[in-house]
PDB file of C-alpha atoms in Angstrom:
ATOM      1  CA  UNK A 997     173.688 100.313  50.644  1.00 78.00           C
ATOM      2  CA  UNK A 998     176.658 100.976  53.302  1.00 84.00           C
ATOM      3  CA  UNK A 999     178.938 102.875  50.234  1.00 85.00           C
ATOM      4  CA  UNK A1000     175.730 105.067  49.893  1.00 85.00           C
ATOM      5  CA  UNK A1001     175.431 105.893  53.602  1.00 84.00           C
ATOM      6  CA  UNK A1002     178.976 106.257  53.717  1.00 83.00           C
ATOM      7  CA  UNK A1003     179.030 108.736  51.217  1.00 81.00           C
ATOM      8  CA  UNK A1004     176.162 110.749  52.085  1.00 81.00           C
ATOM      9  CA  UNK A1005     177.153 110.872  55.775  1.00 85.00           C
ATOM     10  CA  UNK A1006     181.100 111.374  55.622  1.00 88.00           C
ATOM     11  CA  UNK A1007     182.094 112.453  51.921  1.00 87.00           C
ATOM     12  CA  UNK A1008     179.809 114.876  50.964  1.00 87.00           C
ATOM     13  CA  UNK A1009     179.761 117.218  53.950  1.00 89.00           C
ATOM     14  CA  UNK A1010     183.668 116.911  53.987  1.00 92.00           C
ATOM     15  CA  UNK A1011     183.345 117.912  50.047  1.00 92.00           C
ATOM     16  CA  UNK A1012     180.839 120.764  51.163  1.00 92.00           C
ATOM     17  CA  UNK A1013     183.152 122.014  53.965  1.00 93.00           C
ATOM     18  CA  UNK A1014     186.382 121.889  51.802  1.00 94.00           C
ATOM     19  CA  UNK A1015     184.203 123.788  49.082  1.00 94.00           C
ATOM     20  CA  UNK A1016     182.798 126.568  51.887  1.00 93.00           C
ATOM     21  CA  UNK A1017     186.357 127.013  53.136  1.00 94.00           C
ATOM     22  CA  UNK A1018     187.594 127.943  49.577  1.00 94.00           C
ATOM     23  CA  UNK A1019     184.725 130.384  48.444  1.00 93.00           C
ATOM     24  CA  UNK A1020     185.110 132.111  51.958  1.00 93.00           C
ATOM     25  CA  UNK A1021     188.773 132.511  50.872  1.00 94.00           C
ATOM     26  CA  UNK A1022     187.660 134.161  47.653  1.00 94.00           C
ATOM     27  CA  UNK A1023     184.840 136.417  48.727  1.00 93.00           C
ATOM     28  CA  UNK A1024     184.709 136.320  52.431  1.00 93.00           C
ATOM     29  CA  UNK A1025     183.422 134.703  55.276  1.00 91.00           C
ATOM     30  CA  UNK A1026     180.198 136.829  55.734  1.00 94.00           C
ATOM     31  CA  UNK A1027     179.287 136.866  52.258  1.00 94.00           C
ATOM     32  CA  UNK A1028     179.612 132.998  52.001  1.00 93.00           C
ATOM     33  CA  UNK A1029     177.335 132.676  54.762  1.00 92.00           C
ATOM     34  CA  UNK A1030     174.730 135.267  52.956  1.00 93.00           C
ATOM     35  CA  UNK A1031     175.007 132.978  49.633  1.00 92.00           C
ATOM     36  CA  UNK A1032     174.373 129.850  51.516  1.00 91.00           C
ATOM     37  CA  UNK A1033     171.442 131.698  53.262  1.00 92.00           C
ATOM     38  CA  UNK A1034     170.204 133.384  49.790  1.00 93.00           C
ATOM     39  CA  UNK A1035     170.388 130.019  47.989  1.00 91.00           C
ATOM     40  CA  UNK A1036     168.184 128.371  50.765  1.00 90.00           C
ATOM     41  CA  UNK A1037     165.596 131.082  50.276  1.00 92.00           C
ATOM     42  CA  UNK A1038     165.234 131.426  46.617  1.00 92.00           C
ATOM     43  CA  UNK A1039     165.382 127.442  46.395  1.00 90.00           C
ATOM     44  CA  UNK A1040     162.698 127.127  49.044  1.00 90.00           C
ATOM     45  CA  UNK A1041     160.699 129.830  46.574  1.00 93.00           C
ATOM     46  CA  UNK A1042     161.331 127.633  43.776  1.00 90.00           C
ATOM     47  CA  UNK A1043     160.753 124.361  45.047  1.00 91.00           C
ATOM     48  CA  UNK A1044     157.155 125.446  46.526  1.00 92.00           C
ATOM     49  CA  UNK A1045     156.587 126.879  43.052  1.00 91.00           C
ATOM     50  CA  UNK A1046     157.421 123.946  41.003  1.00 89.00           C
ATOM     51  CA  UNK A1047     156.061 121.651  43.645  1.00 89.00           C
ATOM     52  CA  UNK A1048     152.542 123.145  43.431  1.00 91.00           C
ATOM     53  CA  UNK A1049     152.615 123.270  39.804  1.00 90.00           C
ATOM     54  CA  UNK A1050     153.533 119.453  39.762  1.00 88.00           C
ATOM     55  CA  UNK A1051     151.047 118.667  42.262  1.00 90.00           C
ATOM     56  CA  UNK A1052     148.293 120.569  40.294  1.00 91.00           C
ATOM     57  CA  UNK A1053     149.367 118.496  36.953  1.00 88.00           C
ATOM     58  CA  UNK A1054     149.155 115.176  39.000  1.00 88.00           C
ATOM     59  CA  UNK A1055     145.430 115.981  40.189  1.00 90.00           C
ATOM     60  CA  UNK A1056     144.610 117.134  36.426  1.00 90.00           C
ATOM     61  CA  UNK A1057     145.988 113.703  35.084  1.00 88.00           C
ATOM     62  CA  UNK A1058     143.997 111.564  37.428  1.00 89.00           C
ATOM     63  CA  UNK A1059     140.753 113.616  37.391  1.00 90.00           C
ATOM     64  CA  UNK A1060     140.943 112.770  33.621  1.00 88.00           C
ATOM     65  CA  UNK A1061     141.580 109.191  33.924  1.00 86.00           C
ATOM     66  CA  UNK A1062     145.366 109.410  32.929  1.00 86.00           C
ATOM     67  CA  UNK A1063     148.361 107.986  34.555  1.00 84.00           C
ATOM     68  CA  UNK A1064     150.470 110.861  35.682  1.00 84.00           C
ATOM     69  CA  UNK A1065     154.053 109.246  35.644  1.00 83.00           C
ATOM     70  CA  UNK A1066     156.114 112.313  34.390  1.00 83.00           C
ATOM     71  CA  UNK A1067     154.265 114.575  36.724  1.00 85.00           C
ATOM     72  CA  UNK A1068     154.925 112.253  39.762  1.00 87.00           C
ATOM     73  CA  UNK A1069     158.758 111.977  38.731  1.00 87.00           C
ATOM     74  CA  UNK A1070     159.211 115.895  38.522  1.00 87.00           C
ATOM     75  CA  UNK A1071     157.196 115.996  41.879  1.00 88.00           C
ATOM     76  CA  UNK A1072     159.868 113.509  43.260  1.00 90.00           C
ATOM     77  CA  UNK A1073     162.865 115.693  41.695  1.00 90.00           C
ATOM     78  CA  UNK A1074     161.514 118.851  43.165  1.00 91.00           C
ATOM     79  CA  UNK A1075     161.261 117.067  46.752  1.00 91.00           C
ATOM     80  CA  UNK A1076     165.067 115.919  46.308  1.00 92.00           C
ATOM     81  CA  UNK A1077     165.746 119.232  45.169  1.00 91.00           C
ATOM     82  CA  UNK A1078     164.442 121.052  47.860  1.00 90.00           C
ATOM     83  CA  UNK A1079     166.613 118.693  50.430  1.00 90.00           C
ATOM     84  CA  UNK A1080     169.411 119.444  48.609  1.00 91.00           C
ATOM     85  CA  UNK A1081     168.721 123.216  48.678  1.00 89.00           C
ATOM     86  CA  UNK A1082     167.935 123.425  52.328  1.00 87.00           C
ATOM     87  CA  UNK A1083     171.202 121.397  52.937  1.00 87.00           C
ATOM     88  CA  UNK A1084     173.884 124.151  53.253  1.00 87.00           C
ATOM     89  CA  UNK A1085     177.042 123.988  51.194  1.00 89.00           C
ATOM     90  CA  UNK A1086     177.693 124.915  47.191  1.00 91.00           C
ATOM     91  CA  UNK A1087     177.534 121.292  45.494  1.00 92.00           C
ATOM     92  CA  UNK A1088     174.529 120.503  47.266  1.00 92.00           C
ATOM     93  CA  UNK A1089     172.847 123.816  46.027  1.00 92.00           C
ATOM     94  CA  UNK A1090     174.149 122.994  42.523  1.00 93.00           C
ATOM     95  CA  UNK A1091     172.555 119.760  42.193  1.00 93.00           C
ATOM     96  CA  UNK A1092     169.211 120.873  43.905  1.00 92.00           C
ATOM     97  CA  UNK A1093     169.167 123.633  41.533  1.00 92.00           C
ATOM     98  CA  UNK A1094     169.930 121.346  38.499  1.00 93.00           C
ATOM     99  CA  UNK A1095     167.126 118.939  39.364  1.00 91.00           C
ATOM    100  CA  UNK A1096     164.629 122.014  39.534  1.00 90.00           C
ATOM    101  CA  UNK A1097     165.745 122.687  35.545  1.00 91.00           C
ATOM    102  CA  UNK A1098     163.036 120.793  33.593  1.00 89.00           C
ATOM    103  CA  UNK A1099     165.985 120.104  30.685  1.00 92.00           C
ATOM    104  CA  UNK A1100     167.881 118.113  33.459  1.00 91.00           C
ATOM    105  CA  UNK A1101     165.019 116.501  34.969  1.00 88.00           C
ATOM    106  CA  UNK A1102     163.778 114.881  31.503  1.00 88.00           C
ATOM    107  CA  UNK A1103     167.350 113.579  30.870  1.00 90.00           C
ATOM    108  CA  UNK A1104     167.248 111.781  34.093  1.00 89.00           C
ATOM    109  CA  UNK A1105     163.895 110.359  33.577  1.00 85.00           C
ATOM    110  CA  UNK A1106     164.665 109.221  29.854  1.00 86.00           C
ATOM    111  CA  UNK A1107     167.965 107.523  31.401  1.00 86.00           C
ATOM    112  CA  UNK A1108     166.134 105.796  34.412  1.00 84.00           C
ATOM    113  CA  UNK A1109     163.607 104.803  31.815  1.00 80.00           C
ATOM    114  CA  UNK A1110     166.049 103.060  29.495  1.00 82.00           C
ATOM    115  CA  UNK A1111     168.089 101.405  32.473  1.00 82.00           C
ATOM    116  CA  UNK A1112     164.452  99.782  33.504  1.00 77.00           C
ATOM    117  CA  UNK A1113     163.663  98.930  30.058  1.00 73.00           C
ATOM    118  CA  UNK A1114     167.055  97.212  29.649  1.00 70.00           C
ATOM    119  CA  UNK A1115     166.271  95.007  32.785  1.00 68.00           C
ATOM    120  CA  UNK A1116     162.619  94.102  31.858  1.00 65.00           C
ATOM    121  CA  UNK A1117     163.696  93.035  28.258  1.00 64.00           C
ATOM    122  CA  UNK A1118     166.897  91.207  29.949  1.00 64.00           C
ATOM    123  CA  UNK A1119     165.033  89.459  32.919  1.00 63.00           C
ATOM    124  CA  UNK A1120     162.116  88.421  30.570  1.00 59.00           C
ATOM    125  CA  UNK A1121     164.779  86.602  27.615  1.00 59.00           C
ATOM    126  CA  UNK A1122     166.561  85.247  30.418  1.00 57.00           C
ATOM    127  CA  UNK A1123     163.384  83.400  31.664  1.00 53.00           C
ATOM    128  CA  UNK A1124     164.284  80.231  33.472  1.00 50.00           C
ATOM    129  CA  UNK A1125     160.763  78.403  32.751  1.00 50.00           C
ATOM    130  CA  UNK A1126     161.358  78.369  29.131  1.00 50.00           C
ATOM    131  CA  UNK A1127     157.485  78.647  27.993  1.00 50.00           C
ATOM    132  CA  UNK A1128     156.242  79.124  31.527  1.00 49.00           C
ATOM    133  CA  UNK A1129     154.784  76.485  33.648  1.00 50.00           C
ATOM    134  CA  UNK A1130     153.604  74.128  31.233  1.00 48.00           C
ATOM    135  CA  UNK A1131     151.880  76.505  28.706  1.00 50.00           C
ATOM    136  CA  UNK A1132     151.531  74.932  25.522  1.00 48.00           C
ATOM    137  CA  UNK A1133     153.478  76.431  22.377  1.00 50.00           C
ATOM    138  CA  UNK A1134     150.314  77.571  20.697  1.00 47.00           C
ATOM    139  CA  UNK A1135     148.950  79.337  23.748  1.00 47.00           C
ATOM    140  CA  UNK A1136     151.955  81.284  23.986  1.00 47.00           C
ATOM    141  CA  UNK A1137     152.009  82.475  20.619  1.00 51.00           C
ATOM    142  CA  UNK A1138     148.295  83.474  20.875  1.00 55.00           C
ATOM    143  CA  UNK A1139     149.631  85.986  23.313  1.00 56.00           C
ATOM    144  CA  UNK A1140     151.284  89.240  22.218  1.00 57.00           C
ATOM    145  CA  UNK A1141     154.948  90.002  23.773  1.00 56.00           C
ATOM    146  CA  UNK A1142     155.838  91.683  26.703  1.00 54.00           C
ATOM    147  CA  UNK A1143     156.606  95.039  24.473  1.00 53.00           C
ATOM    148  CA  UNK A1144     153.517  94.762  22.507  1.00 58.00           C
ATOM    149  CA  UNK A1145     150.748  94.732  25.493  1.00 57.00           C
ATOM    150  CA  UNK A1146     149.308  97.637  26.440  1.00 58.00           C
ATOM    151  CA  UNK A1147     148.535  98.177  30.092  1.00 53.00           C
ATOM    152  CA  UNK A1148     145.682 100.671  31.146  1.00 54.00           C
ATOM    153  CA  UNK A1149     145.004 100.330  35.206  1.00 52.00           C
ATOM    154  CA  UNK A1150     141.838 102.138  34.215  1.00 52.00           C
ATOM    155  CA  UNK A1151     140.238  99.731  31.894  1.00 56.00           C
ATOM    156  CA  UNK A1152     137.286  98.226  32.752  1.00 55.00           C
ATOM    157  CA  UNK A1153     136.698  94.492  31.550  1.00 55.00           C
ATOM    158  CA  UNK A1154     133.957  92.366  31.749  1.00 52.00           C
ATOM    159  CA  UNK A1155     134.200  89.802  34.943  1.00 53.00           C
ATOM    160  CA  UNK A1156     135.322  86.189  32.966  1.00 53.00           C
ATOM    161  CA  UNK A1157     132.411  83.683  32.915  1.00 54.00           C
ATOM    162  CA  UNK A1158     132.263  80.251  34.475  1.00 54.00           C
ATOM    163  CA  UNK A1159     133.667  79.068  31.088  1.00 54.00           C
ATOM    164  CA  UNK A1160     136.244  81.275  30.630  1.00 55.00           C
ATOM    165  CA  UNK A1161     137.502  80.648  33.954  1.00 54.00           C
ATOM    166  CA  UNK A1162     141.680  81.194  34.477  1.00 62.00           C
ATOM    167  CA  UNK A1163     144.158  78.426  35.364  1.00 70.00           C
ATOM    168  CA  UNK A1164     144.305  79.409  38.955  1.00 71.00           C
ATOM    169  CA  UNK A1165     144.353  76.647  41.483  1.00 71.00           C
ATOM    170  CA  UNK A1166     142.472  76.968  44.731  1.00 74.00           C
ATOM    171  CA  UNK A1167     142.912  75.113  47.735  1.00 75.00           C
ATOM    172  CA  UNK A1168     143.121  75.416  51.695  1.00 79.00           C
ATOM    173  CA  UNK A1169     146.134  75.677  53.688  1.00 76.00           C
ATOM    174  CA  UNK A1170     146.350  74.193  56.848  1.00 80.00           C
ATOM    175  CA  UNK A1171     149.568  74.902  58.881  1.00 81.00           C
ATOM    176  CA  UNK A1172     150.655  72.006  60.946  1.00 83.00           C
ATOM    177  CA  UNK A1173     153.229  72.449  64.040  1.00 76.00           C
TER     178      UNK A1173
END
């Protein structure tokens, strides 16, 4: 965490200042200031446009009963792009405009999904409980693997009856100090 904060608050501003000095040497000081202001204004308009589009897509997906994962990720990228575009500088503006590009967002989303699935698979395979809390081998074979399971948060399931009760152990807790 310290490395990330160090990078954000020390290294990025130093790089931005160096880039602004180099650009001002090439195109002039007033032109550099105008460039920074123009990218901030253009970025704000693009962020507003794409942010409202992502918001309406999220609302449509939720009203139709679907989980809007891709649209939520788009909204997150648009928010991050807005922060980068409102920060004065050349490098942060370039990163902000890249995050507003749908192709770049799709590549980032795909990379994050692959990384998350690799972590989930490796943690599922390296389970330290073997069959898992005393479950019999027959019970484990009856259940589909993690990859085969489908989760629908909006699916309504019938409540279990007393005969189908789960293996939850209930009890009372009393703290003794």
